[in-house]
Short mmCIF file of C-alpha atoms in Angstrom, two decimals:
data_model
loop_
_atom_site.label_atom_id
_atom_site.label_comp_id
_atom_site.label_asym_id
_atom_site.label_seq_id
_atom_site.Cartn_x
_atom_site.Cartn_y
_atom_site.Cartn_z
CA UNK S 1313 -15.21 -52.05 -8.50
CA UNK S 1314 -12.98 -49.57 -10.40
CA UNK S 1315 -9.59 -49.39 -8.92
CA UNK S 1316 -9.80 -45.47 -8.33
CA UNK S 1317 -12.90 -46.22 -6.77
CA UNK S 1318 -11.45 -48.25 -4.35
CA UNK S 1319 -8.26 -45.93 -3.44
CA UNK S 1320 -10.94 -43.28 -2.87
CA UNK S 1321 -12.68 -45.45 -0.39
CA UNK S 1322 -9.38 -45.60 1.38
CA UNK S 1323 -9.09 -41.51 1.72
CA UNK S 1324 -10.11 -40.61 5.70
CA UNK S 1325 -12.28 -38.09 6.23
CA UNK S 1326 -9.87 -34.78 5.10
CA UNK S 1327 -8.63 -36.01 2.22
CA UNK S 1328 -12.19 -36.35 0.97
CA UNK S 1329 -12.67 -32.80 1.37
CA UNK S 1330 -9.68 -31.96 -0.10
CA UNK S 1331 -10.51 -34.21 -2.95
CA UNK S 1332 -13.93 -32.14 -3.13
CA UNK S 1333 -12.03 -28.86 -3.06
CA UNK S 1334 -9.69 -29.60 -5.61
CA UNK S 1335 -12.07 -31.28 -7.93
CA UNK S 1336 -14.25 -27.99 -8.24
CA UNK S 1337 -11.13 -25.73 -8.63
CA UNK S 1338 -9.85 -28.03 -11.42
CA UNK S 1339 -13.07 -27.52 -12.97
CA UNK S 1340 -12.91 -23.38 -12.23
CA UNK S 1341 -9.77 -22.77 -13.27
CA UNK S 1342 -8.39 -25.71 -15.47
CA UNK S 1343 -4.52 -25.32 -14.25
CA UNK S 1344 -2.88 -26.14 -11.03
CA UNK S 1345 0.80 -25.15 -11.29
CA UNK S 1346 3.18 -27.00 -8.69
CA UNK S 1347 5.70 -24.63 -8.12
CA UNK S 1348 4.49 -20.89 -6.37
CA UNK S 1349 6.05 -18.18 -5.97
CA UNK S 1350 6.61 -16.37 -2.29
CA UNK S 1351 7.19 -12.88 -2.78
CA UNK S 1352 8.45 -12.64 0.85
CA UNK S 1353 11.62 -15.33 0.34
CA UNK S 1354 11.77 -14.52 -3.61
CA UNK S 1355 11.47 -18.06 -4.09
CA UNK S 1356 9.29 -21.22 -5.63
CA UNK S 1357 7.86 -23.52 -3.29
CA UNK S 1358 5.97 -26.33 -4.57
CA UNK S 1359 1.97 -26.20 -3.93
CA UNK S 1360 0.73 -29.00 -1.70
CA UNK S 1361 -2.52 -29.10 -3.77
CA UNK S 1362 -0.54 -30.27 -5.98
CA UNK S 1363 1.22 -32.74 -4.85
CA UNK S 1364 -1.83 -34.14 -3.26
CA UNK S 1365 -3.15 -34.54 -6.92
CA UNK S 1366 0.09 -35.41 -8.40
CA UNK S 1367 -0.32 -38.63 -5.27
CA UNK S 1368 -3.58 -39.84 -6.19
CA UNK S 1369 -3.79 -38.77 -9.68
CA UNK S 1370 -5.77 -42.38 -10.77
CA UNK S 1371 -8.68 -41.15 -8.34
CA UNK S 1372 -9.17 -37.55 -10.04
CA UNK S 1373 -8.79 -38.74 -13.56
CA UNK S 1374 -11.20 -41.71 -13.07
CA UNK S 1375 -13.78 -39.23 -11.17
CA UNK S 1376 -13.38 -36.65 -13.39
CA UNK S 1377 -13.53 -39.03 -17.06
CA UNK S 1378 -17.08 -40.06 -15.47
CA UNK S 1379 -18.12 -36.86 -16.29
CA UNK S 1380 -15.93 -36.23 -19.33
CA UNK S 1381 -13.12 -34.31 -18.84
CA UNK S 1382 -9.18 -35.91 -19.53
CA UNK S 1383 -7.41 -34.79 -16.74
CA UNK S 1384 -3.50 -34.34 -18.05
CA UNK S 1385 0.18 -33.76 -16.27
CA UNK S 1386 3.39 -32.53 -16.96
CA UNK S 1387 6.40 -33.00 -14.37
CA UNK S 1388 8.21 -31.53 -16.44
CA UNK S 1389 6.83 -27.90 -16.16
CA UNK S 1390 4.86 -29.12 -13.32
CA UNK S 1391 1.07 -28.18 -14.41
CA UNK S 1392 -2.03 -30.06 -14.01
CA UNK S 1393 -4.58 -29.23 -16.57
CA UNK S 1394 -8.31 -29.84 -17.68
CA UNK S 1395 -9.58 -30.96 -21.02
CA UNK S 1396 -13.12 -31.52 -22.04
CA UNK S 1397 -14.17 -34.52 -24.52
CA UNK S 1398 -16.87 -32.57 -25.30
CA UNK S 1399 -17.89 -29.37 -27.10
CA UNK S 1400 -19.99 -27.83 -23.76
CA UNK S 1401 -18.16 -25.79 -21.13
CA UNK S 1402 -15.81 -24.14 -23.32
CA UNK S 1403 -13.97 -20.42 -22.12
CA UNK S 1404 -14.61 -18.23 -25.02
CA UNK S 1405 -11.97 -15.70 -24.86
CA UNK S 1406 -12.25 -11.73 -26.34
CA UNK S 1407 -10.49 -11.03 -29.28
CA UNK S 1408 -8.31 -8.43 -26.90
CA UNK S 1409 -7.60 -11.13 -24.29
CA UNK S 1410 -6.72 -13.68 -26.85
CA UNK S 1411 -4.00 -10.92 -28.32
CA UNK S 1412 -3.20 -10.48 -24.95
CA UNK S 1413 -2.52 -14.46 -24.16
CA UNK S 1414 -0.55 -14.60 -28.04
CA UNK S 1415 1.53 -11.97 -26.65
CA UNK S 1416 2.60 -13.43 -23.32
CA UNK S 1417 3.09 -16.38 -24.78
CA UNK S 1418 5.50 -14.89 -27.42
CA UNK S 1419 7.05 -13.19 -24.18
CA UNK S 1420 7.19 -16.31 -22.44
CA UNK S 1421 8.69 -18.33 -25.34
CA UNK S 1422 11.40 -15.79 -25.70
CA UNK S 1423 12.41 -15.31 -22.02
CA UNK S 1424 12.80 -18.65 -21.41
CA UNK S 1425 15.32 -19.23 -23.03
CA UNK S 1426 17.03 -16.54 -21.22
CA UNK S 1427 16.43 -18.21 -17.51
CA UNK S 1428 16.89 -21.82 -18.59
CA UNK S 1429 17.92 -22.89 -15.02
CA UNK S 1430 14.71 -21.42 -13.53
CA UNK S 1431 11.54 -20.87 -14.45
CA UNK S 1432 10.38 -17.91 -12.95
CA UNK S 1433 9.14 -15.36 -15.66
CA UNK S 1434 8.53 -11.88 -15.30
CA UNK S 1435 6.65 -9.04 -17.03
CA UNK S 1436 5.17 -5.66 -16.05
CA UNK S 1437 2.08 -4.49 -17.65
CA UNK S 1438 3.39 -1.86 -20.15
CA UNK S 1439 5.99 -4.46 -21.16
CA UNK S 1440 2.89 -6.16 -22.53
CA UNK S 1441 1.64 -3.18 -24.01
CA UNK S 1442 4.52 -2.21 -25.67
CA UNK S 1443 5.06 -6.15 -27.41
CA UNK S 1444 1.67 -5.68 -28.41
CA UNK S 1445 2.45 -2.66 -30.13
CA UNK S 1446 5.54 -4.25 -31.89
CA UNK S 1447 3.42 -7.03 -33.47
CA UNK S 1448 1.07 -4.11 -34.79
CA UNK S 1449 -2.11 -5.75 -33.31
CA UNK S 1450 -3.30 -2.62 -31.46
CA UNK S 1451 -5.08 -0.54 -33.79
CA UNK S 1452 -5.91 2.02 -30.95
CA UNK S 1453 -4.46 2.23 -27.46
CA UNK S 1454 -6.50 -0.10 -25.01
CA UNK S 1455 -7.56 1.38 -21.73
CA UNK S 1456 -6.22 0.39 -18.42
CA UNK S 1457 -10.01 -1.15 -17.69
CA UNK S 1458 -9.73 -3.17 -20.78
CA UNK S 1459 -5.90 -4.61 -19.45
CA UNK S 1460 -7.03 -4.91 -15.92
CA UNK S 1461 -10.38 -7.01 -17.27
CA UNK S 1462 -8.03 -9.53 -19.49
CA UNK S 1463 -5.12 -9.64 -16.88
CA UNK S 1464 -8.25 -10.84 -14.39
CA UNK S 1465 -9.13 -12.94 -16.70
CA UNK S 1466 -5.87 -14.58 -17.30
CA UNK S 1467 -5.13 -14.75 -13.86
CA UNK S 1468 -8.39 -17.04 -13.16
CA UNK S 1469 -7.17 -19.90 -15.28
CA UNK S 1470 -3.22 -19.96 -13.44
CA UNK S 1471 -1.93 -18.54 -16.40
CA UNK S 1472 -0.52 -15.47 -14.68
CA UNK S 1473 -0.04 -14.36 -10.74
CA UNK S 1474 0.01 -10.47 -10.02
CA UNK S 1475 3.31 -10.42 -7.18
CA UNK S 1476 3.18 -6.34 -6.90
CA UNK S 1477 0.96 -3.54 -7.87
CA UNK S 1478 -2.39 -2.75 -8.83
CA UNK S 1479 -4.51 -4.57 -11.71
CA UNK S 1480 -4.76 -1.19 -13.94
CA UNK S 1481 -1.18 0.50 -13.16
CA UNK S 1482 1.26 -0.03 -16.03
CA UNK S 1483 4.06 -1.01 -13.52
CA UNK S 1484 2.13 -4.13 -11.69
CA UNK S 1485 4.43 -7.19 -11.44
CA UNK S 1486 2.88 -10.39 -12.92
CA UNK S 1487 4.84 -13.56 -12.97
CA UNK S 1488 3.83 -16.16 -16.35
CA UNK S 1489 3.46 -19.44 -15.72
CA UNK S 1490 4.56 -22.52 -17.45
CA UNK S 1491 0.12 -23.30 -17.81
CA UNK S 1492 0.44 -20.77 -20.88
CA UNK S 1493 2.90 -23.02 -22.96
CA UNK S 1494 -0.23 -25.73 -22.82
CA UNK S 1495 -3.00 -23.45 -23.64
CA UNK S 1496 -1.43 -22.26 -26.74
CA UNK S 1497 1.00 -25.50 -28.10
CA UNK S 1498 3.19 -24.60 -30.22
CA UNK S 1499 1.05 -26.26 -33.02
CA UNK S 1500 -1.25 -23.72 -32.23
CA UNK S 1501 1.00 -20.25 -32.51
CA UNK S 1502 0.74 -20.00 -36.31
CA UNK S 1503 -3.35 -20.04 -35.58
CA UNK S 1504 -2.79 -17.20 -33.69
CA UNK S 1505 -0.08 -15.83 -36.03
CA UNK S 1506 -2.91 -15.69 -38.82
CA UNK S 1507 -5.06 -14.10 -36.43
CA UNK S 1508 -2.33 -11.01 -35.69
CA UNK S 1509 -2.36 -10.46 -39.52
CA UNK S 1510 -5.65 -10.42 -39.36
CA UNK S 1511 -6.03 -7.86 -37.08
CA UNK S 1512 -3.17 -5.78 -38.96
CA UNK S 1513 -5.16 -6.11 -42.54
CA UNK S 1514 -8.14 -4.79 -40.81
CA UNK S 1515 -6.14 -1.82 -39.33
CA UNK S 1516 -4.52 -1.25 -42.64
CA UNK S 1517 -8.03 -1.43 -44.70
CA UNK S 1518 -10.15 1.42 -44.56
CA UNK S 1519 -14.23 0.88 -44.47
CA UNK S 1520 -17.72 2.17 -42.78
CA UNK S 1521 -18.64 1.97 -39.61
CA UNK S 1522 -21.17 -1.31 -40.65
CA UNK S 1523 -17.98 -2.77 -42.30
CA UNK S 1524 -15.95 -2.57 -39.05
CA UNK S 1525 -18.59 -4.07 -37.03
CA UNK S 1526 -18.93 -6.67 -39.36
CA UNK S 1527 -14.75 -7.33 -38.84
CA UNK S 1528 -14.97 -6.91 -35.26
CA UNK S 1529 -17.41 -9.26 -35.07
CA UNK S 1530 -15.71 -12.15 -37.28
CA UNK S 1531 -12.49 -11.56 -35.74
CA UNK S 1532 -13.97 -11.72 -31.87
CA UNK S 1533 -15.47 -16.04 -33.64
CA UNK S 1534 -12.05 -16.26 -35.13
CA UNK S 1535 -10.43 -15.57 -31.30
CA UNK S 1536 -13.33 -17.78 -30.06
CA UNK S 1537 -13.12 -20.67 -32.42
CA UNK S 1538 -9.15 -20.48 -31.89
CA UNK S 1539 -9.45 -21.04 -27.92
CA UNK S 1540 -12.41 -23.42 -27.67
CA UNK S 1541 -10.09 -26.57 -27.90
CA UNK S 1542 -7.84 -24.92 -25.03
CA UNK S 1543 -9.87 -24.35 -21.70
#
């Protein structure tokens, strides 16, 4: 019998269902960050799901590989993350939510280096916006639907947490999380990179309405194609 197996044998009765909860939220949201934030104390408290993982991390990754998915941690950053083996149950991402995910990761890369001793990371929406804008990847301004839909999105997978405000106000509070630096590796930035010129040819080129469809469309596999090794 398979040494996982066996510790799993040893869980009592609520750490099975625990181990039942957390298996099905790994699979529904792919991150589980350790540290969280408490708006009330202003602080980062680390998650007890977490830490329950982090504990019996042999019995998840041998349940989990059964059905083939590599189950991966950091202590560093403190994430636990999902990978499939196989090409099935993939996240296929927008083109405008990938832009959006580039973006906060460029955001991310270049405030952390600001709060090196912590690694709390802040951004309001139309700080976003306006980044967006500066890379020249918004060929028209997006509506607040459009943000509120991706931020959503984002938020699913741990890869953001919304501390104040509403999801389609330009002033809502999000805090990044450390989750984004493994969706997009930093082998994976000059993908996206190409992709942002992309975007900015397509601006810069004029064409029909067929044409742009056409564009539209290739970009929105390009996006896809890009993320489908991530979640």
């Amino acid at each position: 019998m398979r040494e996982w197996v066996i510790q799993y044998e040893r869980f009592n009765q609520t750490e099975k269902l625990l181990f039942k909860r957390l298996v099905n939220m790994l699979l529904a949201k792919t991150f589980i960050i350790r540290d969280e934030y408490e708006a009330a104390t202003g602080r980062l408290k680390v998650h007890a799901d977490y830490r329950f993982i982090e504990r019996t991390f042999e019995v998840f990754s041998g349940y989990l590989e059964l059905a083939g998915w590599t189950l991966h941690r950091d202590n560093t950053y403190g994430v636990i993350y999902l990978n499939s083996q196989h090409d099935y149950n993939k996240v296929q991402l927008n083109k405008f939510t990938t832009l959006m995910l580039l973006t906060l990761r460029l955001i991310y890369e270049e405030r952390r280096e600001e709060v090196s001793l912590r690694n709390e990371i802040f951004f309001e929406t139309h700080e976003m916006i306006l980044k967006m804008q500066v890379l020249g990847i918004l060929d028209k301004k997006p509506s607040m639907k459009d943000i509120s839909e991706g931020l959503k999105r984002l938020s699913h997978f741990n890869l953001l947490n919304k501390i104040e405000g509403k999801w389609d106000a330009p002033d809502t509070h999000f805090l990044l999380l450390p989750s984004i630096l493994f969706i997009i590796p930093n082998d994976k930035i000059s993908m996206l990179a190409a992709l942002v010129e992309s975007s900015k040819e397509d601006e810069r080129r004029p064409s029909d309405q067929d044409e742009d469809d056409e564009n539209e469309a290739e970009d929105e596999a390009d996006a896809s194609e890009l993320m489908e090794d991530l979640l």
